[in-house]
Amino acid sequence: MRPVVVAGVGMIPFERRDEDSLVDMLAMAGWNAMEDAQLGDRSIDAVYVGNMASGLFNHQESVASALVDRLGLMPAAAERIENGPASGGSAVKNGFLGVASGFYDIVLVVGGEKMREVIGPKATDVVACMTHPQAEYIYGVTLPALAGMFTRLYMEKYGVTHEHLAMVAIKNQENGLLNPYAHIQMKITMEGILTHPQAHINSPIVADPLRLYDCCPVSDGAAAILITTEEIAQKLKRPIVTIAGVGQATDTHTLQERSDPTDLRAVRISSQQAFKMAGLKPKDIHVAELHDAFTILEIAESEHVGFFSKGKGAKALADGETRIDGKLPINPSGGLKARGHPVGATGVAQIVELVWQLRGEAGERQVKDASNGFSLNFGGFGNNVLAFVLRREA
Amino acid sequence: MDMDIEIYLRPPELETPPYPPKVITLSTGKKMIVRQVDREAVPILLQAVKPTLEIERDYYDIVGARVYAELLGWYRYRVRDEFCLIGQIDGLLVGIVNTRSYSPQVDISLHTLAIERGLRIGAHLFAAKMEYSIEYLGREEVLITAESPIGFRRWMIEYELEMRDGQHELGGATPYALTRELYFRNKDRLVAGERPVPPELMEFAEREIIVASEDDILEKILGAKRREIR
């Protein structure tokens, strides 16, 4: 396989974007990535679009074909990649394979979703279409419901508390304040969301024990990366950040079939694959973007990735190790919790953030001396997961 | 002013007990004072309402235009038995709600205008005016409608309101009722606030109603600031 370089990155702010269509958003993010790469007159061979449900959210399909036309990139190949909330990560992986295999030289990967076109309950229902139709969905299972049950088990087994969950929310919303692309720009406090006698009115239960501030917002947004060969990247005027490791693993469709539902097997395996390919270990990572669609996931994933031993993630969080100025900053972008989670965009946005961090272009949220980054994009409820290791080359 | 005619034009007014101010701790940890204001506050409130007249998002323009007319009408004695509560954080006006009494048994909820968003300020203020109508004015029910889908979710769905026949006075939409029974069933879940308000907080709130600039109000409602980095 050839080394693969992220030569350009771009995003648009995640928020509610009534005035933009899905293809508008994809095009803006894609344009920003192409501009960042300073490609000159080189042409793009292929475009991969990570998108989960444009048909259900926006009544539009074939968005990759629409995007190449909007950007004037014909006759580039174009495909939409769907893998639930890991659609973005899967699109990145497919783009990576295209370049690594030698089949393409320059690939644009864009992830995007326009979820606010429908009302909140409908958005929750669309995302719940990922669950097993007969074993889960028919009983009213949603992703917050699965996460709620997972959280309860995790609390019982590993002593994670409501305070720990709130710490994730508070940290990531603080980080979001430093990220102009983040949907949620609001500092919250432990008193306001948890300890005040009336905090339950500010943060009502969504799926016990998860409360409103334990859940990511429903967002519109898009993010893009332009990837190419090392040879071409060296001719461009941008710092070289390589995709050094890629992993992907799956698990049972239904949560109930897992012998230990608190074991995120696909997270563990995909992370191991990515680290092995990169020739690095979890301790070598300087900054990570994890998939905190629910606060519990940041804690659980930080353990399954191998950053902390099982049951120790909450303590590391409480000790401040995962803050921007901590030993291993997690979600300096604000994560899904604050940056937002337009599902198809998230896996790409994580890579964008890592590239900014590894280039030293992350502004006020810059992690000091970061040269190795890690991202985890969690599809389904952990049944299809992608992991990436990125490395800043000297 | 010719008071000979004016006394015929001004609607009569019910004597009502005042709304006792309260303080709500928001998710940011900041304290929002909720208090009743009288007519004399209207000119300053209108400064905050005016920028919303051109915001289409979430029907702010319709809500803003109607609130403007309701407050102005109250100020100039052309609306009967209206009350107005406001929310202030560090003196800054963050929301306005108003209601009109139809009879000693029934109030008609008029509007909820949240200037600061994302903190349940609209929901807290709506709950406060329901608290006033039911608990302090002793109404049996409040008739409610919504101009926006957000309002519909917040009021009709969260409070499980009962649909009523007839027309709401806001545009003739279907009215929904918050009954005394529904209010008390939902109170612990939706009505926040502590009394008494610490004197220093109350004094600060009463000293001045601070109104954000037009640009700030647009940014708070539309989140327009970050457009610059596109």
Coordinates of C-alpha atoms in Angstrom, one line a residue:
Chain A
M1 CA 0.0 0.0 0.0
R2 CA 1.1 3.5 -0.7
P3 CA 1.3 6.1 2.1
V4 CA -1.8 8.3 2.1
V5 CA -1.6 12.0 3.1
V6 CA -4.4 14.3 4.1
A7 CA -3.5 17.3 2.0
G8 CA -6.5 19.5 2.6
V9 CA -9.3 19.8 5.2
G10 CA -12.4 21.9 5.4
M11 CA -15.6 22.3 7.3
I12 CA -18.6 24.5 7.7
P13 CA -20.0 25.4 11.1
F14 CA -22.3 22.7 12.5
E15 CA -25.6 24.2 13.6
R16 CA -29.1 24.4 12.4
R17 CA -28.7 25.6 8.7
D18 CA -32.2 26.2 7.4
E19 CA -31.0 28.1 4.4
D20 CA -28.6 25.5 3.0
S21 CA -29.5 22.2 1.3
L22 CA -27.5 19.1 2.0
V23 CA -25.6 19.4 -1.3
D24 CA -24.9 23.1 -0.6
M25 CA -23.3 22.1 2.7
L26 CA -21.3 19.2 1.1
A27 CA -20.1 21.6 -1.6
M28 CA -19.0 24.3 0.8
A29 CA -17.1 21.8 3.0
G30 CA -15.6 20.2 -0.1
W31 CA -14.6 23.5 -1.6
N32 CA -12.9 24.5 1.7
A33 CA -10.9 21.3 1.7
M34 CA -9.8 21.8 -1.9
E35 CA -8.8 25.4 -1.2
D36 CA -6.9 24.3 1.8
A37 CA -4.9 21.7 -0.2
Q38 CA -3.9 24.3 -2.8
L39 CA -4.2 21.7 -5.5
G40 CA -3.6 24.0 -8.5
D41 CA -4.8 22.5 -11.8
R42 CA -4.6 18.9 -10.6
S43 CA -7.8 17.0 -11.0
I44 CA -9.7 14.9 -8.5
D45 CA -10.1 11.3 -9.4
A46 CA -12.9 10.3 -7.1
V47 CA -15.4 11.7 -4.5
Y48 CA -16.7 9.7 -1.6
V49 CA -19.6 11.1 0.4
G50 CA -20.4 9.8 3.9
N51 CA -24.1 10.3 4.5
M52 CA -26.5 8.2 6.5
A53 CA -30.0 9.1 5.4
S54 CA -30.5 11.9 2.9
G55 CA -33.5 10.0 1.5
L56 CA -35.3 10.0 4.8
F57 CA -34.1 13.4 6.1
N58 CA -34.1 15.4 2.9
H59 CA -35.9 13.3 0.2
Q60 CA -32.8 13.3 -1.9
E61 CA -30.6 10.4 -3.0
S62 CA -27.5 10.1 -5.1
V63 CA -25.9 13.0 -3.3
A64 CA -22.4 12.1 -4.4
S65 CA -23.4 12.5 -8.1
A66 CA -25.1 15.8 -7.2
L67 CA -21.9 16.9 -5.4
V68 CA -19.5 16.3 -8.2
D69 CA -21.7 18.3 -10.5
R70 CA -22.1 21.1 -8.0
L71 CA -18.3 21.3 -7.6
G72 CA -17.6 20.9 -11.3
L73 CA -15.5 17.8 -10.7
M74 CA -16.9 15.6 -13.6
P75 CA -15.8 13.1 -14.7
A76 CA -14.5 12.1 -11.3
A77 CA -16.0 8.9 -9.9
A78 CA -18.6 9.5 -7.2
E79 CA -20.2 7.3 -4.5
R80 CA -22.2 7.8 -1.4
I81 CA -21.1 5.6 1.5
E82 CA -23.6 4.6 4.2
N83 CA -22.6 3.2 7.6
G84 CA -25.0 4.8 10.0
P85 CA -23.3 7.3 12.3
A86 CA -19.9 5.9 11.0
S87 CA -20.7 6.8 7.4
G88 CA -18.1 9.6 7.5
G89 CA -15.4 7.2 8.8
S90 CA -16.4 4.6 6.2
A91 CA -16.1 7.2 3.5
V92 CA -12.6 8.1 4.7
K93 CA -11.6 4.5 4.7
N94 CA -12.8 4.0 1.2
G95 CA -11.0 7.1 0.0
F96 CA -7.9 5.9 1.8
L97 CA -8.1 2.5 0.1
G98 CA -8.5 4.2 -3.3
V99 CA -5.3 6.1 -2.9
A100 CA -3.3 3.4 -1.0
S101 CA -4.1 0.8 -3.6
G102 CA -2.9 3.0 -6.4
F103 CA -6.2 3.1 -8.1
Y104 CA -6.6 6.8 -7.5
D105 CA -4.2 9.6 -6.8
I106 CA -6.4 12.3 -5.5
V107 CA -9.7 11.7 -3.7
L108 CA -12.1 14.1 -2.0
V109 CA -14.0 12.7 1.0
V110 CA -17.0 14.7 2.2
G111 CA -19.3 13.8 5.1
G112 CA -22.5 15.6 5.7
E113 CA -26.0 15.4 7.0
K114 CA -28.9 17.7 7.2
M115 CA -31.0 16.5 10.1
R116 CA -32.8 19.6 11.2
E117 CA -35.0 19.4 8.2
V118 CA -37.2 17.1 10.2
I119 CA -38.5 17.6 13.8
G120 CA -36.5 16.1 16.7
P121 CA -38.6 13.0 17.2
K122 CA -38.5 12.2 13.5
A123 CA -34.7 12.6 13.5
T124 CA -34.5 10.2 16.4
D125 CA -36.7 7.8 14.6
V126 CA -34.6 7.9 11.4
V127 CA -31.5 7.2 13.4
A128 CA -33.3 4.3 15.1
C129 CA -33.8 2.7 11.7
M130 CA -30.3 1.3 12.3
T131 CA -31.6 -1.0 15.1
H132 CA -32.8 -4.5 14.5
P133 CA -36.4 -4.2 13.0
Q134 CA -37.9 -7.2 14.8
A135 CA -35.7 -7.5 17.9
E136 CA -35.3 -3.9 18.8
Y137 CA -37.1 -1.2 16.8
I138 CA -40.5 -2.8 17.1
Y139 CA -40.2 -2.4 20.9
G140 CA -39.6 1.3 20.6
V141 CA -35.8 1.1 20.9
T142 CA -34.0 4.3 20.0
L143 CA -30.2 5.1 20.2
P144 CA -30.7 7.1 23.4
A145 CA -32.6 4.1 24.8
L146 CA -29.7 1.7 24.0
A147 CA -27.2 4.2 25.4
G148 CA -29.3 4.5 28.5
M149 CA -29.3 0.8 29.2
F150 CA -25.6 0.6 28.4
T151 CA -25.0 3.5 30.8
R152 CA -26.9 1.8 33.6
L153 CA -24.9 -1.4 33.2
Y154 CA -21.6 0.6 33.0
M155 CA -22.5 2.5 36.2
E156 CA -23.2 -0.7 38.0
K157 CA -20.1 -2.6 36.8
Y158 CA -17.5 0.2 36.9
G159 CA -18.8 2.8 39.3
V160 CA -19.3 5.5 36.8
T161 CA -21.6 8.2 38.4
H162 CA -23.9 10.9 37.2
E163 CA -21.1 13.3 38.1
H164 CA -18.7 11.6 35.8
L165 CA -21.2 11.9 32.9
A166 CA -21.7 15.5 33.7
M167 CA -17.9 16.1 33.7
V168 CA -17.8 14.9 30.1
A169 CA -20.5 17.3 29.1
I170 CA -19.0 20.2 30.9
K171 CA -15.5 19.5 29.5
N172 CA -16.6 19.1 26.0
Q173 CA -18.9 22.2 26.1
E174 CA -15.9 24.2 27.4
N175 CA -13.9 22.9 24.5
G176 CA -16.7 23.8 22.1
L177 CA -16.5 27.4 23.2
L178 CA -13.0 27.4 21.7
N179 CA -14.2 25.9 18.4
P180 CA -15.9 28.3 16.0
Y181 CA -17.3 25.4 14.1
A182 CA -19.1 23.9 17.1
H183 CA -22.8 23.8 17.3
I184 CA -23.1 24.4 21.1
Q185 CA -21.3 27.5 22.3
M186 CA -22.3 27.5 25.9
K187 CA -20.5 26.8 29.2
I188 CA -22.5 24.7 31.6
T189 CA -21.9 24.0 35.2
M190 CA -22.3 21.0 37.5
E191 CA -24.8 23.0 39.6
G192 CA -26.9 23.9 36.6
I193 CA -27.2 20.5 35.1
L194 CA -26.9 18.1 38.0
T195 CA -26.5 19.2 41.6
H196 CA -29.0 22.0 42.0
P197 CA -32.3 20.7 43.5
Q198 CA -34.1 21.9 40.3
A199 CA -31.4 20.9 37.8
H200 CA -33.7 18.1 36.6
I201 CA -35.8 20.8 34.9
N202 CA -32.8 22.2 33.0
S203 CA -31.6 18.7 32.1
P204 CA -34.6 16.3 32.1
I205 CA -34.2 12.6 31.7
V206 CA -34.0 11.5 28.0
A207 CA -33.4 7.8 28.6
D208 CA -32.7 6.9 32.2
P209 CA -30.0 7.5 33.5
L210 CA -29.1 9.8 30.6
R211 CA -30.3 13.3 30.8
L212 CA -30.5 16.1 28.2
Y213 CA -27.0 17.3 28.7
D214 CA -25.7 13.7 28.3
C215 CA -26.8 13.7 24.7
C216 CA -25.3 15.3 21.6
P217 CA -27.5 17.8 19.8
V218 CA -29.2 17.2 16.4
S219 CA -27.2 19.2 13.9
D220 CA -26.7 20.1 10.3
G221 CA -23.2 20.2 8.9
A222 CA -20.5 18.9 6.6
A223 CA -16.8 18.3 6.7
A224 CA -14.3 17.3 4.0
I225 CA -10.7 16.1 3.5
L226 CA -8.7 15.8 0.4
I227 CA -6.3 12.9 0.4
T228 CA -3.5 12.0 -2.0
T229 CA -0.2 10.3 -2.4
E230 CA 2.9 11.3 -0.5
E231 CA 4.5 12.2 -3.8
I232 CA 1.8 14.7 -4.8
A233 CA 1.5 16.0 -1.2
Q234 CA 5.2 16.9 -1.2
K235 CA 4.6 19.2 -4.1
L236 CA 1.8 21.0 -2.3
K237 CA 2.5 23.7 0.2
R238 CA 0.8 22.1 3.2
P239 CA 2.3 20.2 6.2
I240 CA 2.3 16.5 5.7
V241 CA -0.2 14.5 7.9
T242 CA -0.5 10.9 7.0
I243 CA -3.3 8.4 7.7
A244 CA -0.9 6.0 9.4
G245 CA -3.5 3.5 10.6
V246 CA -7.0 2.3 9.8
G247 CA -9.1 -0.2 11.5
Q248 CA -12.7 -1.4 11.2
A249 CA -14.6 -4.0 13.1
T250 CA -18.2 -5.1 13.6
D251 CA -20.2 -6.7 16.3
T252 CA -23.7 -8.2 16.7
H253 CA -26.5 -6.1 15.3
T254 CA -28.5 -6.3 18.5
L255 CA -27.1 -5.4 21.9
Q256 CA -28.8 -8.2 23.6
E257 CA -26.8 -10.8 21.7
R258 CA -23.5 -9.7 23.3
S259 CA -22.3 -11.9 26.1
D260 CA -21.2 -8.7 27.9
P261 CA -23.0 -5.7 26.6
T262 CA -20.5 -3.4 28.3
D263 CA -17.7 -4.8 26.2
L264 CA -17.3 -2.7 23.1
R265 CA -15.6 -5.4 21.1
A266 CA -15.7 -3.6 17.8
V267 CA -14.1 -0.5 19.4
R268 CA -11.4 -2.7 20.9
I269 CA -10.6 -4.6 17.7
S270 CA -10.7 -1.6 15.3
S271 CA -8.5 0.4 17.5
Q272 CA -6.0 -2.5 17.8
Q273 CA -5.9 -2.8 14.0
A274 CA -5.3 0.9 13.5
F275 CA -2.5 1.0 16.1
K276 CA -0.9 -2.1 14.7
M277 CA -0.9 -0.6 11.2
A278 CA 0.6 2.7 12.4
G279 CA 3.2 0.9 14.5
L280 CA 2.1 2.9 17.5
K281 CA 0.5 2.2 20.9
P282 CA -2.3 4.1 22.7
K283 CA 0.4 5.7 24.9
D284 CA 1.9 7.3 21.8
I285 CA -1.2 9.3 21.0
H286 CA -1.2 13.0 21.9
V287 CA -4.8 14.0 21.0
A288 CA -8.0 12.0 20.4
E289 CA -11.4 12.5 19.0
L290 CA -13.9 10.0 20.3
H291 CA -17.5 9.4 19.5
D292 CA -19.3 10.9 22.4
A293 CA -22.8 10.8 21.1
F294 CA -23.7 10.2 24.7
T295 CA -21.4 11.1 27.5
I296 CA -20.9 7.5 28.7
L297 CA -19.4 6.7 25.3
E298 CA -16.4 9.0 25.8
I299 CA -15.6 7.2 29.0
A300 CA -16.2 3.7 27.7
E301 CA -14.4 4.2 24.5
S302 CA -11.4 5.8 26.2
E303 CA -11.0 2.4 28.0
H304 CA -11.7 0.1 25.0
V305 CA -9.3 2.0 22.8
G306 CA -6.6 1.3 25.3
F307 CA -6.0 4.8 26.7
F308 CA -7.0 3.7 30.2
S309 CA -7.6 0.3 31.6
K310 CA -11.2 -1.0 32.0
G311 CA -13.1 0.9 34.7
K312 CA -10.4 3.6 34.9
G313 CA -11.7 6.0 32.3
A314 CA -13.9 7.9 34.7
K315 CA -11.1 8.4 37.1
A316 CA -8.8 9.7 34.4
L317 CA -11.6 12.1 33.4
A318 CA -12.1 13.3 37.0
D319 CA -8.3 13.8 37.4
G320 CA -8.3 16.1 34.4
E321 CA -6.2 13.9 32.2
T322 CA -8.5 14.3 29.2
R323 CA -8.7 18.1 29.3
I324 CA -7.0 20.1 26.6
D325 CA -4.1 20.7 29.0
G326 CA -4.2 17.2 30.4
K327 CA -2.0 14.1 29.6
L328 CA -4.3 12.9 26.8
P329 CA -6.7 15.5 25.5
I330 CA -9.9 13.9 24.3
N331 CA -12.3 15.8 22.1
P332 CA -10.7 19.2 22.0
S333 CA -13.1 20.1 19.3
G334 CA -16.0 19.7 21.7
G335 CA -16.7 16.3 20.4
L336 CA -20.1 15.3 19.2
K337 CA -21.5 16.7 22.4
A338 CA -20.6 20.3 21.5
R339 CA -19.4 20.3 18.0
G340 CA -22.6 18.5 17.1
H341 CA -23.3 15.2 15.3
P342 CA -24.7 15.5 11.8
V343 CA -24.3 11.8 11.6
G344 CA -22.6 11.4 8.1
A345 CA -20.3 14.3 8.8
T346 CA -18.9 13.2 12.2
G347 CA -16.2 10.7 11.1
V348 CA -14.8 13.2 8.6
A349 CA -15.0 16.1 11.1
Q350 CA -12.9 14.1 13.5
I351 CA -10.2 13.7 10.9
V352 CA -10.4 17.4 10.1
E353 CA -9.9 18.3 13.8
L354 CA -6.9 15.9 14.1
V355 CA -5.3 17.5 11.0
W356 CA -5.7 20.9 12.4
Q357 CA -4.3 19.8 15.7
L358 CA -1.3 18.0 14.1
R359 CA -0.5 20.9 11.9
G360 CA -0.7 23.3 14.9
E361 CA -3.7 25.2 13.4
A362 CA -6.3 24.5 16.0
G363 CA -6.3 28.0 17.5
E364 CA -7.3 28.4 21.1
R365 CA -7.9 24.7 21.5
Q366 CA -4.5 23.7 20.2
V367 CA -3.0 20.7 22.0
K368 CA 0.6 21.4 22.7
D369 CA 3.2 19.4 20.7
A370 CA 0.7 17.0 19.2
S371 CA 2.1 14.8 16.4
N372 CA 0.1 11.6 16.7
G373 CA -3.7 11.7 16.7
F374 CA -6.5 9.1 17.0
S375 CA -10.1 9.1 16.0
L376 CA -13.0 6.7 16.6
N377 CA -16.3 6.7 14.7
F378 CA -18.9 4.6 16.3
G379 CA -21.6 3.1 14.0
G380 CA -24.8 1.6 15.1
F381 CA -24.5 1.0 18.8
G382 CA -21.0 -0.2 18.4
N383 CA -21.7 -2.7 15.8
N384 CA -19.6 -1.1 13.0
V385 CA -16.7 1.0 14.2
L386 CA -13.8 2.7 12.4
A387 CA -10.6 3.8 14.0
F388 CA -7.9 6.0 12.5
V389 CA -4.3 7.0 13.6
L390 CA -3.0 10.1 12.0
R391 CA 0.7 11.2 12.1
R392 CA 2.4 14.5 11.5
E393 CA 5.5 13.7 9.4
A394 CA 8.7 15.7 10.2
Chain B
M1 CA -56.0 63.9 25.8
D2 CA -59.8 64.1 25.9
M3 CA -60.5 62.0 29.0
D4 CA -64.3 62.4 28.4
I5 CA -63.9 60.0 25.5
E6 CA -60.8 58.2 26.8
I7 CA -62.7 56.7 29.7
Y8 CA -64.9 54.9 27.2
L9 CA -62.0 53.6 25.2
R10 CA -60.0 52.2 28.1
P11 CA -61.1 48.7 29.0
P12 CA -61.8 48.1 32.7
E13 CA -59.2 46.3 34.8
L14 CA -59.4 43.5 37.3
E15 CA -57.6 44.0 40.6
T16 CA -55.0 41.2 40.8
P17 CA -52.4 40.2 43.4
P18 CA -48.8 40.7 42.3
Y19 CA -46.6 37.9 41.0
P20 CA -43.9 37.2 43.6
P21 CA -40.5 37.3 41.9
K22 CA -38.3 34.2 41.8
V23 CA -34.8 33.1 40.8
I24 CA -34.0 30.2 38.5
T25 CA -30.6 28.6 38.3
L26 CA -29.9 27.9 34.7
S27 CA -27.7 25.1 33.2
T28 CA -24.9 27.6 32.9
G29 CA -25.1 28.2 36.6
K30 CA -26.3 31.7 36.0
K31 CA -29.3 33.1 37.9
M32 CA -32.3 34.3 36.0
I33 CA -34.7 36.6 37.9
V34 CA -38.3 36.2 36.8
R35 CA -40.4 39.2 37.8
Q36 CA -43.5 41.1 36.9
V37 CA -43.2 44.5 35.3
D38 CA -45.8 47.2 35.0
R39 CA -46.8 49.4 32.1
E40 CA -43.9 51.8 32.6
A41 CA -41.4 49.2 31.6
V42 CA -43.0 48.8 28.1
P43 CA -41.0 51.3 26.2
I44 CA -37.8 49.6 27.1
L45 CA -39.2 46.1 26.4
L46 CA -40.2 47.3 22.9
Q47 CA -36.6 48.0 22.2
A48 CA -35.9 44.3 22.6
V49 CA -38.9 43.2 20.7
K50 CA -38.3 45.4 17.6
P51 CA -35.3 43.5 16.1
T52 CA -37.3 40.3 16.1
L53 CA -39.9 41.7 13.6
E54 CA -37.6 40.7 10.8
I55 CA -36.6 37.2 11.9
E56 CA -38.5 34.6 10.0
R57 CA -36.9 31.7 11.8
D58 CA -39.3 29.9 14.2
Y59 CA -41.9 32.6 13.5
Y60 CA -40.1 35.1 15.6
D61 CA -41.5 37.8 13.2
I62 CA -45.1 36.9 13.9
V63 CA -44.5 36.5 17.6
G64 CA -42.5 39.7 17.8
A65 CA -45.1 41.7 15.9
R66 CA -47.9 40.4 18.1
V67 CA -46.0 41.0 21.3
Y68 CA -45.1 44.5 20.1
A69 CA -48.8 45.2 19.6
E70 CA -49.9 43.6 22.8
L71 CA -47.4 45.5 24.9
L72 CA -48.0 48.8 23.2
G73 CA -51.8 48.2 23.5
W74 CA -51.3 47.5 27.2
Y75 CA -49.1 50.6 27.6
R76 CA -51.7 52.8 26.0
Y77 CA -54.7 51.3 27.7
R78 CA -56.1 49.4 24.8
V79 CA -55.7 45.8 26.1
R80 CA -57.7 44.5 28.9
D81 CA -56.2 42.8 32.0
E82 CA -52.8 41.9 30.6
F83 CA -49.8 41.0 32.7
C84 CA -46.2 40.7 31.7
L85 CA -43.3 38.8 33.3
I86 CA -39.7 39.2 32.2
G87 CA -36.5 37.2 32.7
Q88 CA -33.2 38.9 33.5
I89 CA -29.7 37.6 33.8
D90 CA -27.4 40.1 35.4
G91 CA -29.9 42.7 34.6
L92 CA -30.0 41.8 30.9
L93 CA -33.4 41.1 29.5
V94 CA -33.5 37.5 28.1
G95 CA -37.2 36.9 27.7
I96 CA -40.7 38.3 27.9
V97 CA -44.0 36.5 28.5
N98 CA -47.5 37.9 28.6
T99 CA -51.1 36.8 29.3
R100 CA -54.5 38.4 29.3
S101 CA -57.2 37.5 31.7
Y102 CA -60.5 36.6 30.1
S103 CA -62.5 36.1 33.3
P104 CA -61.8 35.2 36.9
Q105 CA -61.8 31.6 35.8
V106 CA -59.9 31.7 32.5
D107 CA -56.7 33.4 31.3
I108 CA -55.5 33.5 27.7
S109 CA -51.8 33.0 27.3
L110 CA -50.5 35.4 24.7
H111 CA -46.8 35.1 24.0
T112 CA -43.4 33.8 25.0
L113 CA -40.5 35.5 23.5
A114 CA -37.0 34.1 24.3
I115 CA -34.2 36.4 23.4
E116 CA -31.5 34.1 24.8
R117 CA -31.7 30.6 23.3
G118 CA -30.6 27.1 24.3
L119 CA -31.2 27.6 28.1
R120 CA -34.9 26.7 28.3
I121 CA -35.5 30.4 29.1
G122 CA -38.7 30.4 27.1
A123 CA -39.8 27.2 28.8
H124 CA -39.0 28.6 32.3
L125 CA -40.8 31.9 31.6
F126 CA -43.9 30.1 30.1
A127 CA -44.0 28.0 33.2
A128 CA -43.8 31.1 35.3
K129 CA -46.8 32.7 33.7
M130 CA -48.8 29.5 34.1
E131 CA -47.7 29.5 37.8
Y132 CA -49.1 33.1 38.1
S133 CA -52.4 32.3 36.4
I134 CA -53.1 29.1 38.3
E135 CA -51.5 29.6 41.7
Y136 CA -51.7 33.3 42.3
L137 CA -54.7 34.5 40.2
G138 CA -56.6 31.3 40.9
R139 CA -57.7 30.6 37.4
E140 CA -59.2 27.2 36.6
E141 CA -57.5 27.1 33.2
V142 CA -55.3 28.9 30.7
L143 CA -56.0 28.8 27.0
I144 CA -52.9 28.4 24.9
T145 CA -51.9 28.3 21.3
A146 CA -48.5 28.3 19.5
E147 CA -47.3 29.9 16.4
S148 CA -44.1 27.8 16.0
P149 CA -43.4 24.1 16.1
I150 CA -41.1 24.7 19.0
G151 CA -43.9 26.3 20.9
F152 CA -46.2 23.4 20.1
R153 CA -43.7 20.9 21.4
R154 CA -42.9 22.9 24.5
W155 CA -46.5 23.6 25.5
M156 CA -48.9 21.2 23.9
I157 CA -46.8 18.1 24.2
E158 CA -44.7 18.7 27.3
Y159 CA -47.7 19.7 29.4
E160 CA -50.1 17.3 27.6
L161 CA -52.6 20.1 27.1
E162 CA -56.2 19.4 26.4
M163 CA -57.6 20.5 23.0
R164 CA -60.6 22.8 23.2
D165 CA -63.4 23.8 20.7
G166 CA -63.5 27.3 19.4
Q167 CA -60.8 29.7 18.5
H168 CA -57.8 31.2 20.4
E169 CA -57.7 35.0 20.2
L170 CA -54.3 34.8 18.5
G171 CA -55.3 34.3 14.9
G172 CA -58.2 31.9 15.6
A173 CA -56.0 28.9 16.0
T174 CA -57.2 25.8 17.9
P175 CA -57.0 26.6 21.6
Y176 CA -55.4 24.1 24.1
A177 CA -56.0 24.3 27.8
L178 CA -53.7 24.0 30.8
T179 CA -56.1 23.1 33.5
R180 CA -55.4 23.4 37.2
E181 CA -55.1 19.6 37.4
L182 CA -52.6 19.4 34.5
Y183 CA -50.6 22.2 35.9
F184 CA -50.1 20.6 39.3
R185 CA -49.4 17.2 37.6
N186 CA -46.5 18.7 35.7
K187 CA -45.3 21.3 38.2
D188 CA -42.4 19.4 39.7
R189 CA -41.2 18.5 36.2
L190 CA -41.4 21.8 34.5
V191 CA -41.8 24.7 37.0
A192 CA -38.6 26.0 38.5
G193 CA -37.7 28.8 40.8
E194 CA -36.8 29.7 44.3
R195 CA -38.2 32.4 46.6
P196 CA -37.4 34.8 48.0
V197 CA -35.0 36.3 45.5
P198 CA -31.8 37.4 47.4
P199 CA -32.1 41.1 47.9
E200 CA -28.9 42.0 46.1
L201 CA -30.0 40.1 43.0
M202 CA -33.5 41.7 43.1
E203 CA -32.1 45.1 43.6
F204 CA -29.7 44.6 40.6
A205 CA -32.6 43.4 38.4
E206 CA -34.9 46.3 39.3
R207 CA -32.2 48.9 38.9
E208 CA -32.2 48.7 35.2
I209 CA -33.6 46.4 32.4
I210 CA -30.6 46.1 30.2
V211 CA -31.5 45.5 26.5
A212 CA -28.9 43.9 24.2
S213 CA -28.0 45.7 21.0
E214 CA -29.9 44.9 17.9
D215 CA -26.9 42.9 16.5
D216 CA -26.6 41.0 19.7
I217 CA -30.3 40.1 19.7
L218 CA -30.0 38.9 16.1
E219 CA -27.0 36.8 17.0
K220 CA -28.6 35.3 20.1
I221 CA -31.6 34.2 18.1
L222 CA -30.0 33.3 14.8
G223 CA -26.5 32.3 15.9
A224 CA -25.2 34.6 13.1
K225 CA -21.7 35.4 14.4
R226 CA -20.1 32.2 13.1
R227 CA -21.2 32.9 9.6
E228 CA -18.0 35.0 9.3
I229 CA -15.8 31.9 9.2
R230 CA -17.6 30.2 6.4

